[in-house]
Short mmCIF file of C-alpha atoms in Angstrom, two decimals:
data_model
loop_
_atom_site.label_atom_id
_atom_site.label_comp_id
_atom_site.label_asym_id
_atom_site.label_seq_id
_atom_site.Cartn_x
_atom_site.Cartn_y
_atom_site.Cartn_z
CA UNK A 1 -46.83 -16.41 15.16
CA UNK A 2 -49.57 -15.99 12.89
CA UNK A 3 -49.57 -16.53 9.20
CA UNK A 4 -50.02 -13.29 7.72
CA UNK A 5 -47.66 -11.72 9.96
CA UNK A 6 -45.27 -14.84 8.37
CA UNK A 7 -45.88 -13.36 5.15
CA UNK A 8 -45.09 -9.76 6.13
CA UNK A 9 -42.05 -10.02 6.80
CA UNK A 10 -40.04 -10.50 3.43
CA UNK A 11 -42.16 -7.14 2.51
CA UNK A 12 -40.13 -5.66 6.11
CA UNK A 13 -37.39 -6.79 4.99
CA UNK A 14 -37.48 -6.03 1.54
CA UNK A 15 -38.34 -2.08 3.34
CA UNK A 16 -35.60 -2.17 4.90
CA UNK A 17 -32.83 -3.45 2.29
CA UNK A 18 -34.12 -0.92 0.12
CA UNK A 19 -33.70 2.04 2.52
CA UNK A 20 -29.93 0.49 3.41
CA UNK A 21 -29.48 0.97 0.00
CA UNK A 22 -30.04 4.93 0.53
CA UNK A 23 -26.78 4.75 2.97
CA UNK A 24 -22.79 4.04 2.65
CA UNK A 25 -21.27 0.75 3.85
CA UNK A 26 -20.22 0.89 7.17
CA UNK A 27 -16.71 -0.22 7.33
CA UNK A 28 -14.96 2.09 8.92
CA UNK A 29 -17.20 2.60 11.45
CA UNK A 30 -15.14 0.83 14.58
CA UNK A 31 -17.38 0.35 18.42
CA UNK A 32 -20.09 3.28 18.36
CA UNK A 33 -17.60 5.84 18.78
CA UNK A 34 -16.22 8.67 16.05
CA UNK A 35 -12.75 8.85 16.27
CA UNK A 36 -11.30 10.92 19.19
CA UNK A 37 -8.69 12.75 17.40
CA UNK A 38 -10.26 15.00 14.43
CA UNK A 39 -13.95 15.23 15.39
CA UNK A 40 -15.20 14.19 18.99
CA UNK A 41 -12.07 15.42 20.20
CA UNK A 42 -13.07 16.77 23.99
CA UNK A 43 -10.34 18.36 24.17
CA UNK A 44 -11.20 21.02 22.15
CA UNK A 45 -12.03 24.28 22.80
CA UNK A 46 -14.20 27.02 20.53
CA UNK A 47 -12.19 29.12 19.56
CA UNK A 48 -13.88 33.51 19.50
CA UNK A 49 -14.51 33.03 15.95
CA UNK A 50 -16.44 29.63 16.28
CA UNK A 51 -17.54 29.99 19.69
CA UNK A 52 -20.10 26.78 19.29
CA UNK A 53 -19.28 23.49 18.88
CA UNK A 54 -21.31 21.74 15.53
CA UNK A 55 -22.99 18.73 16.50
CA UNK A 56 -23.40 16.16 13.85
CA UNK A 57 -26.89 14.36 14.07
CA UNK A 58 -26.66 11.10 11.41
CA UNK A 59 -29.95 10.28 9.73
CA UNK A 60 -32.49 6.75 9.33
CA UNK A 61 -28.89 3.58 9.05
CA UNK A 62 -26.50 6.60 9.01
CA UNK A 63 -24.27 6.56 12.09
CA UNK A 64 -21.46 8.90 13.80
CA UNK A 65 -18.87 7.97 11.37
CA UNK A 66 -20.23 7.13 8.12
CA UNK A 67 -22.58 9.70 7.76
CA UNK A 68 -19.93 12.14 8.15
CA UNK A 69 -16.77 11.31 6.90
CA UNK A 70 -16.38 14.37 4.48
CA UNK A 71 -18.58 16.83 6.29
CA UNK A 72 -16.88 16.78 10.27
CA UNK A 73 -13.01 17.35 8.55
CA UNK A 74 -14.16 20.16 6.47
CA UNK A 75 -15.81 22.10 9.42
CA UNK A 76 -13.09 20.89 11.23
CA UNK A 77 -10.36 22.46 8.91
CA UNK A 78 -12.43 25.77 8.99
CA UNK A 79 -11.93 26.45 12.69
CA UNK A 80 -14.74 24.33 14.42
CA UNK A 81 -15.15 22.28 17.37
CA UNK A 82 -17.04 19.00 16.05
CA UNK A 83 -19.07 16.54 17.72
CA UNK A 84 -21.18 13.53 16.56
CA UNK A 85 -23.05 10.20 18.11
CA UNK A 86 -24.92 7.71 17.35
CA UNK A 87 -28.31 6.98 18.50
CA UNK A 88 -31.66 5.40 17.71
CA UNK A 89 -29.82 1.93 17.98
CA UNK A 90 -31.67 -1.70 18.01
CA UNK A 91 -30.89 -4.34 20.19
CA UNK A 92 -29.00 -7.40 18.24
CA UNK A 93 -28.63 -4.31 15.36
CA UNK A 94 -24.93 -2.88 14.93
CA UNK A 95 -23.82 -0.56 12.74
CA UNK A 96 -27.50 0.70 10.86
CA UNK A 97 -29.16 3.33 13.60
CA UNK A 98 -31.75 5.54 13.85
CA UNK A 99 -34.49 2.75 13.54
CA UNK A 100 -35.41 3.20 17.31
CA UNK A 101 -38.75 6.18 18.49
CA UNK A 102 -37.71 9.37 18.00
CA UNK A 103 -38.73 10.60 20.63
CA UNK A 104 -36.14 8.40 23.16
CA UNK A 105 -33.93 9.61 19.85
CA UNK A 106 -34.10 13.37 21.15
CA UNK A 107 -33.65 11.90 24.56
CA UNK A 108 -30.41 10.84 24.02
CA UNK A 109 -29.41 14.13 21.58
CA UNK A 110 -30.98 15.85 24.80
CA UNK A 111 -27.95 13.56 26.77
CA UNK A 112 -25.33 14.01 24.12
CA UNK A 113 -25.05 17.94 23.71
CA UNK A 114 -25.12 18.57 27.83
CA UNK A 115 -21.68 16.70 27.40
CA UNK A 116 -20.39 18.12 24.56
CA UNK A 117 -21.21 21.65 26.59
CA UNK A 118 -19.45 20.42 29.73
CA UNK A 119 -16.11 19.40 27.76
CA UNK A 120 -16.45 22.28 25.58
CA UNK A 121 -17.47 24.95 28.25
CA UNK A 122 -19.90 26.31 25.39
CA UNK A 123 -23.47 27.63 26.41
CA UNK A 124 -24.93 27.06 23.06
CA UNK A 125 -24.35 24.30 19.98
CA UNK A 126 -24.67 24.62 16.78
CA UNK A 127 -27.02 21.60 15.84
CA UNK A 128 -26.24 19.07 11.68
CA UNK A 129 -28.59 17.02 10.88
CA UNK A 130 -28.96 14.65 7.79
CA UNK A 131 -32.43 13.35 6.88
CA UNK A 132 -34.01 12.47 9.97
CA UNK A 133 -30.65 13.85 12.10
CA UNK A 134 -32.65 17.03 10.44
CA UNK A 135 -35.65 16.21 11.57
CA UNK A 136 -35.31 14.60 14.90
CA UNK A 137 -33.47 17.74 16.74
CA UNK A 138 -36.30 19.98 16.26
CA UNK A 139 -38.28 17.55 18.90
CA UNK A 140 -35.36 18.18 21.61
CA UNK A 141 -35.71 22.05 20.86
CA UNK A 142 -39.33 21.68 21.17
CA UNK A 143 -39.94 19.12 24.16
CA UNK A 144 -36.82 18.59 25.70
CA UNK A 145 -36.20 21.97 26.86
CA UNK A 146 -33.07 22.48 23.53
CA UNK A 147 -34.05 25.25 22.80
CA UNK A 148 -31.98 26.99 26.09
CA UNK A 149 -28.96 25.28 24.29
CA UNK A 150 -28.76 25.46 20.68
CA UNK A 151 -28.43 28.57 18.80
CA UNK A 152 -28.94 26.75 15.21
CA UNK A 153 -30.39 23.41 13.35
CA UNK A 154 -29.32 22.73 10.10
CA UNK A 155 -30.80 20.15 7.83
CA UNK A 156 -29.46 18.76 4.95
CA UNK A 157 -32.39 17.38 3.40
CA UNK A 158 -34.86 17.30 6.43
CA UNK A 159 -37.93 15.01 6.29
CA UNK A 160 -39.98 17.64 8.89
CA UNK A 161 -42.98 17.10 7.76
CA UNK A 162 -42.87 12.92 7.45
CA UNK A 163 -41.73 11.09 4.23
CA UNK A 164 -44.49 9.32 0.96
CA UNK A 165 -40.52 7.56 -0.17
CA UNK A 166 -41.85 8.59 -3.68
CA UNK A 167 -45.40 7.53 -3.12
CA UNK A 168 -44.41 4.09 -1.83
CA UNK A 169 -45.87 4.52 1.87
CA UNK A 170 -49.41 4.81 0.21
CA UNK A 171 -49.22 1.04 -0.66
CA UNK A 172 -49.45 0.20 2.90
CA UNK A 173 -52.83 -0.23 3.49
CA UNK A 174 -53.03 -2.68 0.27
CA UNK A 175 -50.51 -4.97 3.27
CA UNK A 176 -53.01 -5.40 6.07
CA UNK A 177 -50.23 -5.39 9.37
CA UNK A 178 -47.79 -4.05 7.26
CA UNK A 179 -47.52 -0.31 9.04
CA UNK A 180 -48.22 -2.03 12.39
CA UNK A 181 -45.36 -4.36 11.50
CA UNK A 182 -42.86 -1.36 10.69
CA UNK A 183 -44.29 -0.04 14.41
CA UNK A 184 -43.84 -2.81 16.44
CA UNK A 185 -40.14 -3.49 14.86
CA UNK A 186 -38.51 -0.33 13.37
CA UNK A 187 -40.67 3.02 15.53
CA UNK A 188 -38.62 5.29 13.73
CA UNK A 189 -39.04 4.68 10.77
CA UNK A 190 -42.84 4.55 11.48
CA UNK A 191 -42.26 7.92 12.63
CA UNK A 192 -41.34 9.07 10.05
CA UNK A 193 -44.21 8.58 7.75
CA UNK A 194 -46.28 11.14 6.61
CA UNK A 195 -49.24 11.99 9.40
CA UNK A 196 -47.73 9.71 11.68
CA UNK A 197 -49.09 10.50 15.16
CA UNK A 198 -45.49 11.61 16.04
CA UNK A 199 -45.03 14.18 13.17
CA UNK A 200 -48.39 15.32 14.61
CA UNK A 201 -47.52 15.70 17.47
CA UNK A 202 -44.28 17.75 16.45
CA UNK A 203 -45.86 19.70 13.99
CA UNK A 204 -48.74 21.08 15.87
CA UNK A 205 -48.35 24.62 16.72
CA UNK A 206 -45.58 25.84 14.66
CA UNK A 207 -42.34 24.02 13.09
CA UNK A 208 -40.26 26.22 15.58
CA UNK A 209 -39.43 27.35 18.16
CA UNK A 210 -38.24 31.06 19.09
CA UNK A 211 -34.89 31.85 19.93
CA UNK A 212 -33.03 29.15 17.52
CA UNK A 213 -32.18 30.20 13.46
CA UNK A 214 -33.16 27.05 11.11
CA UNK A 215 -31.78 26.78 7.84
CA UNK A 216 -33.22 23.58 5.47
CA UNK A 217 -31.14 22.90 2.64
CA UNK A 218 -33.11 20.80 0.02
CA UNK A 219 -32.59 19.19 -3.20
CA UNK A 220 -35.64 19.01 -5.95
CA UNK A 221 -33.65 15.40 -7.04
CA UNK A 222 -34.46 13.60 -3.05
CA UNK A 223 -36.25 10.45 -3.82
CA UNK A 224 -35.96 9.91 -0.07
CA UNK A 225 -37.87 12.75 1.57
CA UNK A 226 -40.19 12.92 -0.63
CA UNK A 227 -42.32 15.08 -1.84
CA UNK A 228 -38.64 17.52 -1.37
CA UNK A 229 -41.27 20.95 -0.36
CA UNK A 230 -41.70 18.99 2.41
CA UNK A 231 -38.96 19.35 4.02
CA UNK A 232 -39.27 23.34 4.39
CA UNK A 233 -40.36 24.61 7.69
CA UNK A 234 -42.95 27.96 8.36
CA UNK A 235 -41.14 31.05 10.60
CA UNK A 236 -40.28 33.91 11.03
CA UNK A 237 -36.30 32.37 11.68
CA UNK A 238 -35.83 30.23 8.94
CA UNK A 239 -34.14 30.06 5.77
CA UNK A 240 -35.13 27.41 3.46
CA UNK A 241 -32.36 26.64 0.83
CA UNK A 242 -33.30 24.27 -2.98
CA UNK A 243 -29.37 23.69 -3.90
CA UNK A 244 -30.67 23.64 -6.93
CA UNK A 245 -31.20 27.47 -7.10
CA UNK A 246 -27.55 28.18 -6.18
CA UNK A 247 -26.26 25.62 -8.42
CA UNK A 248 -28.41 24.63 -11.72
CA UNK A 249 -25.46 21.66 -12.47
CA UNK A 250 -26.04 19.74 -8.93
CA UNK A 251 -26.99 16.61 -8.88
CA UNK A 252 -27.28 15.63 -5.56
CA UNK A 253 -30.12 13.43 -4.18
CA UNK A 254 -31.23 12.75 -0.52
CA UNK A 255 -28.04 10.35 0.69
CA UNK A 256 -25.20 13.07 -1.75
CA UNK A 257 -26.07 15.89 0.51
CA UNK A 258 -24.85 14.41 3.18
CA UNK A 259 -22.32 12.36 2.22
CA UNK A 260 -19.98 14.44 0.28
CA UNK A 261 -21.84 17.77 -1.73
CA UNK A 262 -19.23 20.17 -1.23
CA UNK A 263 -21.64 22.92 -2.36
CA UNK A 264 -24.67 22.28 0.52
CA UNK A 265 -21.48 21.59 2.83
CA UNK A 266 -21.06 25.45 2.22
CA UNK A 267 -24.33 26.26 2.66
CA UNK A 268 -23.63 24.23 6.11
CA UNK A 269 -21.03 26.93 6.55
CA UNK A 270 -22.72 30.00 5.92
CA UNK A 271 -25.89 28.96 8.06
CA UNK A 272 -22.91 28.45 11.35
CA UNK A 273 -21.49 31.64 10.47
CA UNK A 274 -23.82 34.40 8.46
CA UNK A 275 -21.58 36.62 8.99
CA UNK A 276 -19.08 35.73 7.26
CA UNK A 277 -21.23 33.85 4.51
CA UNK A 278 -20.11 34.45 0.83
CA UNK A 279 -22.63 33.15 -1.69
CA UNK A 280 -22.53 29.38 -2.65
CA UNK A 281 -22.33 28.71 -6.03
CA UNK A 282 -21.26 26.16 -8.08
CA UNK A 283 -18.19 26.87 -7.70
CA UNK A 284 -18.54 26.04 -4.33
CA UNK A 285 -18.05 22.45 -5.08
CA UNK A 286 -13.70 23.47 -5.13
CA UNK A 287 -13.29 25.82 -2.15
#
């Protein structure tokens, strides 16, 4: 190994450690699968009120359980069939997923959606994703035939146009070889840097595809998917929401918006069932 590569390993480890600090400890995760009761119950049949199953797509360094310990029961309690998957696994890296090439992760999502559709008998699903999980499905919709199988995509703090990590990625040119090392070891992280080849392809020709409803729920306190306005999508069937417009007191940042913010969850429920939507306010935290 070249000396400069050895010198960069601590830098890469520091980046990864900082990223890990933005997700919860994975103490609840077991064997890479979500519980077979509650959510991920393949005997669940969608009701007339909620005819589409909801597929939850975790974020970078998340997994099918830890990312959804609050939102999955929240939706299940409201009568939805709820499912979640693990994707983007790297060899030898347990629990922390979403690190593999994002185009390959989108293929894993495609397989999982077909499994859910077969089990439930539903023609289409709705997708709800956090961070990378709100952006990655757009590749599935645009390039892998997902638009015919998905009614709506709801993104909680999705990095739709990449992230500069509050300017940290601008420092990469000052560390020769650092970007190449990140691409080689954690391609899922490299794909999310603003201006990456993956994002250039994803966003070329427009942010959306016909036939799918898009909702983006952002927080101005986001410290990961930055600048936060880059999360927004443009298109004819897009609803961009800022949490602080709904509740100025909401202090949720990138992690909290996906893990336990019931104000954000209420807006997710509105996006999944717009015909029965109710106003989201600070009081939604107690609903």
